[in-house]
Amino acid sequence: MCGIFCFVSNGESIAFGEEFLVQCKCLLNNRGPDTSNWTVYNSRVLMFGSVLWQQGAVVCSQPVERDRFALLFNGDMYNETRDTSCSDTLWLYEKLNAMNDIIQLFKSLKGPYSIVILDKISQRIYFARDSLGRNSLLFARSQDGIIISSVLAKNTALFDSMELQPSGLYFVDLKDPNFKLKLLPWAKNLVETNFISVLDECLFSLPWHESLVFKQNFSYHDILKTRRQSDESVFDFLLKVPAISQTCDKLIELLERSIRERIITTPNYCKLCVSSHNPCKHARLGILFSGGVDCTIISLIADRFVDQNIPIDLLNVAFEKVNRVKPNVKSESLESVDWNVPDRCTAKQTLLELQNLKPSRKWQLVEINITRQELNGYRKRISDLVFPLQSVLDESLGAALWFASRGVGISEGTNYSCQSRILLLGSGADELFGGYSRHKAAFYRNLSTINAQFTDSDIQEAYVNLEEELELDWRRLPSRNLARDDRIICDHGVTPRTPYLEEDFISFIKSLKASQKSYYPLGPGIGDKIILRLCAHKLGLKSAALLKKRALQFGSKIADRKQNANDNSTFLHTT
């Protein structure tokens, strides 16, 4: 990942931009600790880039600038036809120089990114996030001009601070004294506007969306009506159905490809060895690990692409219960705190299954234990990273991810600090497969009772409701948490990578019907995300396949269930 920053002055001075860059520079350099650089254009445009080296044979400094363009790029391009000795930043810059149509270039890209481009000929500043919104890009105005940045330190001189919506390629014209924000949308039927808050039509109108459609006709409801009482598990019974088994095979194949791309494209160095280029035997891959089915599938498949002599870090975070009514109460002694929160228990349970399946791998469970005192000590830093968001949910998830991705904890009874430069996450799985309680609630919305026997028409109506809820939830994903998570995790010089949010994998899952993703009458831990649980079972994860869904903020015990997740946080945003 990288930290990118651009200030565009509405006058002939970049003084405000320079001052504000000083405030943000620490946060930006945390994202890109390997090198940094800046450039100024016509005393009006200031561009700064800090780089975390993740692709190419050598570090590529930013901004990349030649005659026409100056480019700031934060992301990963996964293209197997590209020469891997060349950084994806330089590859993209060459593509930019070779194409006349910028919007078509960025429509065709696969992989997470955010970009800022100065076009000296057209006198425009272009900027965008990929259509899934996987990487952060913030937009803000001041009386002196506009700022586009991966992360912003809170400042009273800013107004209209917001996460840039992943709606298309935005631009401002340097010749326009009003700096009107314009949009070249990903979707053809969207019109230019000053700013777009929610766009329902842009996510799946891109060229890659229909590239993988895999049609199999099956319904769990119809199949299970033929099941008789036996000792055979429901998963074993369903996997005997060819259409279901073949669907699982395709899902595993695409997920394996996605995980492979996100592991092998990175230089084989940890944080300790990257500057010296010494042979590295430390863990170079971290996985955010609750022990649930999503992250455990990722862990098992990732084993295929990491040298067997190199450990894999499984990062698991637990919080001492926080009493927000009495914030100044001293923390209990570490000896008296029970760190066996729900996610810690499932992580230990699932670790045993991974060790049994892959005994030659050293799986390092990193137990990250956070006291109230330590949590409070990093309040301002986490608040700056969460900004401009400020809800209770943003607070709790932001803090949990920050401490988890920092990776400082205990492994096998001794102090340990994860030095991995990439972190795999299971983000997107619940939205794709129906893992949230609201999905189950939508399914049962028009049904009289959860335990009743339902007719075929009842089930059909339930799936119509589920399909609508899944679509709504998926379309909200870019504006809800991905950019926040990117800002939080990258603060440790770590690149978050999300295998479930890969374009071909998404196209395949979106081609499945809601009735092929979940079947809630089977109960929690079985019916929710059942197609993914079937894949886990097929891979040998017999126990992990049955674990119930639990949100990170509750599984780590950072959040209080009595709080309203949408309320503004008084913890992170009090001075």
CSV table of N, CA and C in Angstrom, one decimal, residues 77-210:
chain,number,residue,atom,x,y,z
A,77,MET,N,-2.3,-4.2,-8.8
A,77,MET,CA,-2.8,-4.7,-10.1
A,77,MET,C,-2.4,-6.2,-10.3
A,78,TYR,N,-3.4,-7.0,-10.4
A,78,TYR,CA,-3.2,-8.5,-10.6
A,78,TYR,C,-3.4,-8.8,-12.1
A,79,ASN,N,-2.3,-8.9,-12.8
A,79,ASN,CA,-2.3,-9.2,-14.2
A,79,ASN,C,-1.2,-10.1,-14.5
A,80,GLU,N,-1.5,-11.4,-14.8
A,80,GLU,CA,-0.5,-12.4,-15.0
A,80,GLU,C,0.3,-12.2,-16.3
A,81,THR,N,-0.2,-11.4,-17.2
A,81,THR,CA,0.5,-11.2,-18.5
A,81,THR,C,1.6,-10.1,-18.3
A,82,ARG,N,1.6,-9.4,-17.2
A,82,ARG,CA,2.5,-8.3,-17.0
A,82,ARG,C,3.9,-8.9,-16.5
A,83,ASP,N,5.0,-8.2,-16.9
A,83,ASP,CA,6.3,-8.6,-16.4
A,83,ASP,C,6.4,-8.3,-14.9
A,84,THR,N,6.5,-9.3,-14.1
A,84,THR,CA,6.4,-9.0,-12.7
A,84,THR,C,7.7,-8.3,-12.1
A,85,SER,N,8.7,-8.2,-12.9
A,85,SER,CA,9.9,-7.4,-12.5
A,85,SER,C,9.6,-5.9,-12.6
A,86,CYS,N,8.5,-5.5,-13.3
A,86,CYS,CA,8.1,-4.1,-13.4
A,86,CYS,C,7.0,-3.9,-12.3
A,87,SER,N,7.1,-2.8,-11.6
A,87,SER,CA,6.1,-2.5,-10.6
A,87,SER,C,4.8,-2.2,-11.3
A,88,ASP,N,3.7,-2.5,-10.6
A,88,ASP,CA,2.4,-2.2,-11.2
A,88,ASP,C,2.2,-0.7,-11.3
A,89,THR,N,2.8,0.1,-10.6
A,89,THR,CA,2.7,1.6,-10.7
A,89,THR,C,3.3,2.0,-12.1
A,90,LEU,N,4.5,1.5,-12.4
A,90,LEU,CA,5.1,1.9,-13.7
A,90,LEU,C,4.3,1.3,-14.9
A,91,TRP,N,3.8,0.0,-14.7
A,91,TRP,CA,3.0,-0.6,-15.7
A,91,TRP,C,1.7,0.2,-16.0
A,92,LEU,N,1.1,0.7,-14.9
A,92,LEU,CA,-0.1,1.6,-15.1
A,92,LEU,C,0.3,2.9,-15.8
A,93,TYR,N,1.4,3.4,-15.4
A,93,TYR,CA,1.8,4.7,-16.0
A,93,TYR,C,2.0,4.6,-17.5
A,94,GLU,N,2.7,3.5,-17.9
A,94,GLU,CA,2.9,3.3,-19.3
A,94,GLU,C,1.5,3.1,-20.1
A,95,LYS,N,0.6,2.4,-19.4
A,95,LYS,CA,-0.7,2.2,-20.0
A,95,LYS,C,-1.4,3.6,-20.2
A,96,LEU,N,-1.3,4.4,-19.1
A,96,LEU,CA,-1.9,5.8,-19.2
A,96,LEU,C,-1.3,6.6,-20.3
A,97,ASN,N,0.0,6.5,-20.5
A,97,ASN,CA,0.6,7.3,-21.6
A,97,ASN,C,0.2,6.7,-23.0
A,98,ALA,N,-0.1,5.4,-23.1
A,98,ALA,CA,-0.4,4.8,-24.4
A,98,ALA,C,-1.9,4.9,-24.8
A,99,MET,N,-2.8,5.3,-23.8
A,99,MET,CA,-4.2,5.3,-24.1
A,99,MET,C,-4.7,6.7,-24.1
A,100,ASN,N,-5.6,7.0,-25.1
A,100,ASN,CA,-6.3,8.3,-25.1
A,100,ASN,C,-7.5,8.5,-24.2
A,101,ASP,N,-8.1,7.3,-23.9
A,101,ASP,CA,-9.3,7.3,-23.2
A,101,ASP,C,-9.0,6.8,-21.7
A,102,ILE,N,-8.9,7.8,-20.8
A,102,ILE,CA,-8.6,7.4,-19.4
A,102,ILE,C,-9.6,6.6,-18.7
A,103,ILE,N,-10.9,7.0,-19.0
A,103,ILE,CA,-12.0,6.3,-18.3
A,103,ILE,C,-12.0,4.8,-18.7
A,104,GLN,N,-11.8,4.5,-20.0
A,104,GLN,CA,-11.8,3.1,-20.4
A,104,GLN,C,-10.7,2.3,-19.8
A,105,LEU,N,-9.5,3.0,-19.6
A,105,LEU,CA,-8.4,2.3,-19.0
A,105,LEU,C,-8.8,1.8,-17.6
A,106,PHE,N,-9.3,2.7,-16.8
A,106,PHE,CA,-9.6,2.4,-15.4
A,106,PHE,C,-10.8,1.5,-15.3
A,107,LYS,N,-11.7,1.5,-16.2
A,107,LYS,CA,-12.8,0.6,-16.2
A,107,LYS,C,-12.3,-0.9,-16.4
A,108,SER,N,-11.2,-1.0,-17.1
A,108,SER,CA,-10.8,-2.4,-17.5
A,108,SER,C,-9.9,-3.0,-16.4
A,109,LEU,N,-9.5,-2.2,-15.4
A,109,LEU,CA,-8.5,-2.7,-14.4
A,109,LEU,C,-9.1,-3.7,-13.5
A,110,LYS,N,-8.4,-4.7,-13.0
A,110,LYS,CA,-8.8,-5.6,-11.9
A,110,LYS,C,-7.8,-5.4,-10.8
A,111,GLY,N,-8.4,-5.3,-9.6
A,111,GLY,CA,-7.5,-5.1,-8.4
A,111,GLY,C,-7.9,-3.9,-7.7
A,112,PRO,N,-7.6,-3.8,-6.4
A,112,PRO,CA,-7.9,-2.6,-5.6
A,112,PRO,C,-7.0,-1.5,-5.9
A,113,TYR,N,-7.6,-0.3,-6.0
A,113,TYR,CA,-6.7,0.9,-6.2
A,113,TYR,C,-7.4,2.2,-5.8
A,114,SER,N,-6.6,3.2,-5.6
A,114,SER,CA,-7.0,4.6,-5.6
A,114,SER,C,-5.9,5.4,-6.3
A,115,ILE,N,-6.3,6.4,-7.1
A,115,ILE,CA,-5.4,7.1,-7.9
A,115,ILE,C,-5.6,8.6,-7.9
A,116,VAL,N,-4.6,9.3,-8.2
A,116,VAL,CA,-4.7,10.7,-8.5
A,116,VAL,C,-3.8,11.0,-9.7
A,117,ILE,N,-4.3,11.7,-10.7
A,117,ILE,CA,-3.5,11.9,-11.9
A,117,ILE,C,-3.6,13.4,-12.3
A,118,LEU,N,-2.4,14.0,-12.5
A,118,LEU,CA,-2.4,15.3,-13.0
A,118,LEU,C,-2.1,15.2,-14.5
A,119,ASP,N,-3.0,15.8,-15.3
A,119,ASP,CA,-2.9,15.8,-16.8
A,119,ASP,C,-2.5,17.3,-17.2
A,120,LYS,N,-1.3,17.5,-17.5
A,120,LYS,CA,-0.8,18.9,-17.8
A,120,LYS,C,-1.3,19.4,-19.1
A,121,ILE,N,-1.7,18.6,-20.0
A,121,ILE,CA,-2.3,19.1,-21.3
A,121,ILE,C,-3.7,19.6,-21.1
A,122,SER,N,-4.6,18.7,-20.5
A,122,SER,CA,-6.0,19.1,-20.3
A,122,SER,C,-6.2,20.0,-19.1
A,123,GLN,N,-5.1,20.2,-18.3
A,123,GLN,CA,-5.2,21.0,-17.1
A,123,GLN,C,-6.3,20.4,-16.1
A,124,ARG,N,-6.3,19.1,-16.0
A,124,ARG,CA,-7.2,18.5,-15.1
A,124,ARG,C,-6.5,17.6,-14.0
A,125,ILE,N,-7.2,17.5,-12.9
A,125,ILE,CA,-6.8,16.5,-11.8
A,125,ILE,C,-7.8,15.4,-11.8
A,126,TYR,N,-7.4,14.2,-12.2
A,126,TYR,CA,-8.4,13.1,-12.1
A,126,TYR,C,-8.1,12.3,-10.8
A,127,PHE,N,-9.1,11.7,-10.3
A,127,PHE,CA,-8.9,10.9,-9.1
A,127,PHE,C,-10.1,9.9,-9.0
A,128,ALA,N,-9.8,8.7,-8.4
A,128,ALA,CA,-10.8,7.7,-8.3
A,128,ALA,C,-10.4,6.6,-7.3
A,129,ARG,N,-11.4,5.8,-6.9
A,129,ARG,CA,-11.2,4.5,-6.3
A,129,ARG,C,-11.8,3.4,-7.2
A,130,ASP,N,-11.3,2.2,-7.0
A,130,ASP,CA,-11.9,1.1,-7.8
A,130,ASP,C,-13.4,1.0,-7.5
A,131,SER,N,-14.1,0.3,-8.4
A,131,SER,CA,-15.6,0.3,-8.2
A,131,SER,C,-16.1,-0.4,-7.0
A,132,LEU,N,-15.3,-1.2,-6.4
A,132,LEU,CA,-15.7,-1.9,-5.1
A,132,LEU,C,-15.2,-1.1,-3.9
A,133,GLY,N,-14.5,0.0,-4.1
A,133,GLY,CA,-14.1,0.8,-3.0
A,133,GLY,C,-13.2,0.2,-2.0
A,134,ARG,N,-12.2,-0.7,-2.4
A,134,ARG,CA,-11.4,-1.4,-1.5
A,134,ARG,C,-10.3,-0.6,-0.8
A,135,ASN,N,-9.9,0.5,-1.5
A,135,ASN,CA,-8.8,1.3,-0.9
A,135,ASN,C,-9.4,2.7,-0.6
A,136,SER,N,-8.8,3.3,0.4
A,136,SER,CA,-9.3,4.6,0.9
A,136,SER,C,-8.9,5.8,-0.1
A,137,LEU,N,-9.7,6.7,-0.2
A,137,LEU,CA,-9.4,8.0,-0.8
A,137,LEU,C,-10.4,9.0,-0.3
A,138,LEU,N,-9.9,10.1,0.4
A,138,LEU,CA,-10.7,11.1,1.0
A,138,LEU,C,-10.7,12.4,0.2
A,139,PHE,N,-11.8,13.1,0.3
A,139,PHE,CA,-11.9,14.4,-0.4
A,139,PHE,C,-12.3,15.4,0.6
A,140,ALA,N,-11.6,16.6,0.6
A,140,ALA,CA,-12.0,17.7,1.5
A,140,ALA,C,-11.8,19.0,0.8
A,141,ARG,N,-12.5,20.0,1.3
A,141,ARG,CA,-12.3,21.4,0.8
A,141,ARG,C,-11.9,22.3,2.0
A,142,SER,N,-11.1,23.3,1.6
A,142,SER,CA,-10.9,24.4,2.6
A,142,SER,C,-11.0,25.7,1.8
A,143,GLN,N,-10.9,26.8,2.5
A,143,GLN,CA,-11.0,28.1,1.7
A,143,GLN,C,-9.8,28.3,0.8
A,144,ASP,N,-8.8,27.5,0.9
A,144,ASP,CA,-7.6,27.7,0.1
A,144,ASP,C,-7.6,26.7,-1.1
A,145,GLY,N,-8.4,25.7,-1.1
A,145,GLY,CA,-8.4,24.7,-2.2
A,145,GLY,C,-9.0,23.4,-1.8
A,146,ILE,N,-8.6,22.3,-2.5
A,146,ILE,CA,-9.1,21.0,-2.2
A,146,ILE,C,-8.0,20.1,-1.9
A,147,ILE,N,-8.3,19.0,-1.1
A,147,ILE,CA,-7.3,18.0,-0.7
A,147,ILE,C,-7.9,16.7,-1.1
A,148,ILE,N,-7.1,15.8,-1.7
A,148,ILE,CA,-7.4,14.4,-2.0
A,148,ILE,C,-6.3,13.6,-1.4
A,149,SER,N,-6.7,12.7,-0.5
A,149,SER,CA,-5.6,12.0,0.3
A,149,SER,C,-6.1,10.6,0.8
A,150,SER,N,-5.2,9.7,1.0
A,150,SER,CA,-5.5,8.4,1.6
A,150,SER,C,-6.1,8.5,3.0
A,151,VAL,N,-5.5,9.5,3.7
A,151,VAL,CA,-5.9,9.7,5.1
A,151,VAL,C,-5.8,11.2,5.4
A,152,LEU,N,-6.7,11.6,6.3
A,152,LEU,CA,-6.7,13.1,6.7
A,152,LEU,C,-6.6,13.2,8.2
A,153,ALA,N,-5.7,14.1,8.7
A,153,ALA,CA,-5.7,14.4,10.1
A,153,ALA,C,-6.9,15.4,10.2
A,154,LYS,N,-7.6,15.3,11.3
A,154,LYS,CA,-8.8,16.2,11.5
A,154,LYS,C,-8.3,17.6,11.7
A,155,ASN,N,-8.9,18.5,11.0
A,155,ASN,CA,-8.5,19.9,11.1
A,155,ASN,C,-9.7,20.8,10.9
A,156,THR,N,-9.8,21.8,11.7
A,156,THR,CA,-11.0,22.7,11.7
A,156,THR,C,-11.1,23.6,10.4
A,157,ALA,N,-9.9,23.7,9.7
A,157,ALA,CA,-9.9,24.4,8.5
A,157,ALA,C,-10.6,23.7,7.3
A,158,LEU,N,-10.8,22.4,7.5
A,158,LEU,CA,-11.4,21.6,6.5
A,158,LEU,C,-13.0,21.6,6.6
A,159,PHE,N,-13.6,21.6,5.5
A,159,PHE,CA,-15.1,21.3,5.5
A,159,PHE,C,-15.4,20.4,4.3
A,160,ASP,N,-16.6,19.8,4.4
A,160,ASP,CA,-17.0,18.8,3.4
A,160,ASP,C,-16.0,17.7,3.3
A,161,SER,N,-15.4,17.2,4.4
A,161,SER,CA,-14.5,16.1,4.4
A,161,SER,C,-15.4,14.8,4.2
A,162,MET,N,-15.0,13.9,3.3
A,162,MET,CA,-15.8,12.8,3.0
A,162,MET,C,-15.0,11.7,2.3
A,163,GLU,N,-15.5,10.4,2.5
A,163,GLU,CA,-14.9,9.4,1.7
A,163,GLU,C,-15.4,9.5,0.3
A,164,LEU,N,-14.5,9.5,-0.7
A,164,LEU,CA,-14.9,9.5,-2.1
A,164,LEU,C,-15.6,8.3,-2.5
A,165,GLN,N,-16.8,8.4,-3.0
A,165,GLN,CA,-17.6,7.3,-3.4
A,165,GLN,C,-17.0,6.7,-4.6
A,166,PRO,N,-17.0,5.3,-4.7
A,166,PRO,CA,-16.4,4.7,-5.9
A,166,PRO,C,-17.3,4.6,-7.1
A,167,SER,N,-17.7,5.8,-7.6
A,167,SER,CA,-18.7,5.9,-8.6
A,167,SER,C,-18.2,6.1,-10.0
A,168,GLY,N,-16.9,6.4,-10.1
A,168,GLY,CA,-16.3,6.6,-11.4
A,168,GLY,C,-15.1,7.4,-11.3
A,169,LEU,N,-14.6,8.0,-12.4
A,169,LEU,CA,-13.4,8.9,-12.4
A,169,LEU,C,-13.8,10.3,-12.2
A,170,TYR,N,-13.5,10.9,-11.1
A,170,TYR,CA,-13.8,12.3,-10.8
A,170,TYR,C,-12.7,13.2,-11.4
A,171,PHE,N,-13.0,14.5,-11.6
A,171,PHE,CA,-12.0,15.4,-12.0
A,171,PHE,C,-12.4,16.8,-11.7
A,172,VAL,N,-11.4,17.6,-11.5
A,172,VAL,CA,-11.5,19.1,-11.4
A,172,VAL,C,-10.7,19.7,-12.5
A,173,ASP,N,-11.2,20.8,-13.0
A,173,ASP,CA,-10.5,21.6,-14.1
A,173,ASP,C,-9.7,22.7,-13.4
A,174,LEU,N,-8.4,22.7,-13.6
A,174,LEU,CA,-7.6,23.8,-13.0
A,174,LEU,C,-8.0,25.2,-13.6
A,175,LYS,N,-8.7,25.2,-14.7
A,175,LYS,CA,-9.1,26.5,-15.3
A,175,LYS,C,-10.4,27.0,-14.8
A,176,ASP,N,-11.1,26.1,-14.0
A,176,ASP,CA,-12.4,26.5,-13.4
A,176,ASP,C,-12.1,27.1,-12.0
A,177,PRO,N,-12.4,28.4,-11.9
A,177,PRO,CA,-12.2,29.1,-10.6
A,177,PRO,C,-13.0,28.5,-9.4
A,178,ASN,N,-14.1,27.9,-9.8
A,178,ASN,CA,-15.0,27.3,-8.7
A,178,ASN,C,-14.6,25.9,-8.3
A,179,PHE,N,-13.7,25.3,-9.1
A,179,PHE,CA,-13.3,23.9,-8.8
A,179,PHE,C,-14.5,23.0,-8.7
A,180,LYS,N,-15.4,23.1,-9.6
A,180,LYS,CA,-16.6,22.2,-9.6
A,180,LYS,C,-16.1,20.7,-9.8
A,181,LEU,N,-16.6,19.9,-8.9
A,181,LEU,CA,-16.2,18.4,-9.0
A,181,LEU,C,-17.1,17.7,-10.0
A,182,LYS,N,-16.5,17.1,-11.0
A,182,LYS,CA,-17.3,16.4,-12.0
A,182,LYS,C,-16.9,15.0,-12.0
A,183,LEU,N,-17.8,14.2,-12.7
A,183,LEU,CA,-17.7,12.8,-12.7
A,183,LEU,C,-17.8,12.1,-14.1
A,184,LEU,N,-16.9,11.2,-14.4
A,184,LEU,CA,-17.1,10.3,-15.5
A,184,LEU,C,-17.4,9.0,-14.9
A,185,PRO,N,-18.7,8.6,-15.0
A,185,PRO,CA,-19.2,7.5,-14.2
A,185,PRO,C,-18.8,6.2,-14.8
A,186,TRP,N,-18.6,5.2,-13.9
A,186,TRP,CA,-18.4,3.8,-14.4
A,186,TRP,C,-19.6,3.3,-15.2
A,187,ALA,N,-20.8,3.7,-14.7
A,187,ALA,CA,-22.1,3.3,-15.4
A,187,ALA,C,-22.5,4.3,-16.4
A,188,LYS,N,-23.0,3.9,-17.5
A,188,LYS,CA,-23.3,4.9,-18.6
A,188,LYS,C,-24.5,5.8,-18.2
A,189,ASN,N,-25.5,5.2,-17.4
A,189,ASN,CA,-26.7,5.9,-17.2
A,189,ASN,C,-26.6,6.9,-16.0
A,190,LEU,N,-25.4,7.1,-15.5
A,190,LEU,CA,-25.2,8.1,-14.4
A,190,LEU,C,-24.8,9.4,-15.0
A,191,VAL,N,-25.3,10.5,-14.5
A,191,VAL,CA,-24.9,11.8,-15.0
A,191,VAL,C,-23.9,12.5,-14.1
A,192,GLU,N,-23.2,13.5,-14.6
A,192,GLU,CA,-22.3,14.2,-13.8
A,192,GLU,C,-23.0,15.0,-12.7
A,193,THR,N,-22.3,15.1,-11.6
A,193,THR,CA,-22.9,15.7,-10.4
A,193,THR,C,-21.8,16.3,-9.5
A,194,ASN,N,-22.2,17.2,-8.7
A,194,ASN,CA,-21.2,17.7,-7.8
A,194,ASN,C,-20.6,16.7,-6.8
A,195,PHE,N,-21.5,15.9,-6.3
A,195,PHE,CA,-21.1,14.7,-5.5
A,195,PHE,C,-22.2,13.7,-5.4
A,196,ILE,N,-21.9,12.4,-5.4
A,196,ILE,CA,-22.9,11.4,-5.4
A,196,ILE,C,-22.7,10.6,-4.1
A,197,SER,N,-23.8,10.5,-3.3
A,197,SER,CA,-23.7,9.8,-2.0
A,197,SER,C,-23.9,8.3,-2.2
A,198,VAL,N,-24.9,7.9,-2.9
A,198,VAL,CA,-25.2,6.4,-3.0
A,198,VAL,C,-25.5,6.2,-4.5
A,199,LEU,N,-24.8,5.2,-5.1
A,199,LEU,CA,-25.0,4.9,-6.5
A,199,LEU,C,-25.3,3.4,-6.6
A,200,ASP,N,-26.5,3.1,-7.0
A,200,ASP,CA,-26.9,1.7,-7.1
A,200,ASP,C,-26.5,1.1,-8.5
A,201,GLU,N,-26.1,1.9,-9.4
A,201,GLU,CA,-25.9,1.3,-10.8
A,201,GLU,C,-24.5,1.1,-11.2
A,202,CYS,N,-23.5,1.6,-10.4
A,202,CYS,CA,-22.2,1.6,-10.9
A,202,CYS,C,-21.4,0.3,-10.6
A,203,LEU,N,-21.7,-0.4,-9.6
A,203,LEU,CA,-20.8,-1.5,-9.1
A,203,LEU,C,-20.7,-2.6,-10.2
A,204,PHE,N,-21.8,-2.9,-10.8
A,204,PHE,CA,-21.8,-4.1,-11.7
A,204,PHE,C,-22.1,-3.8,-13.1
A,205,SER,N,-21.6,-2.7,-13.6
A,205,SER,CA,-21.7,-2.3,-15.0
A,205,SER,C,-20.4,-2.4,-15.7
A,206,LEU,N,-19.4,-2.8,-15.0
A,206,LEU,CA,-18.0,-2.8,-15.6
A,206,LEU,C,-17.8,-4.0,-16.4
A,207,PRO,N,-16.8,-4.0,-17.3
A,207,PRO,CA,-16.6,-5.1,-18.3
A,207,PRO,C,-16.4,-6.5,-17.6
A,208,TRP,N,-15.8,-6.5,-16.4
A,208,TRP,CA,-15.5,-7.8,-15.9
A,208,TRP,C,-16.7,-8.5,-15.2
A,209,HIS,N,-17.8,-7.7,-15.0
A,209,HIS,CA,-18.9,-8.3,-14.2
A,209,HIS,C,-19.5,-9.6,-14.7
A,210,GLU,N,-19.7,-9.7,-16.0
A,210,GLU,CA,-20.3,-10.9,-16.5
A,210,GLU,C,-19.3,-11.9,-17.1
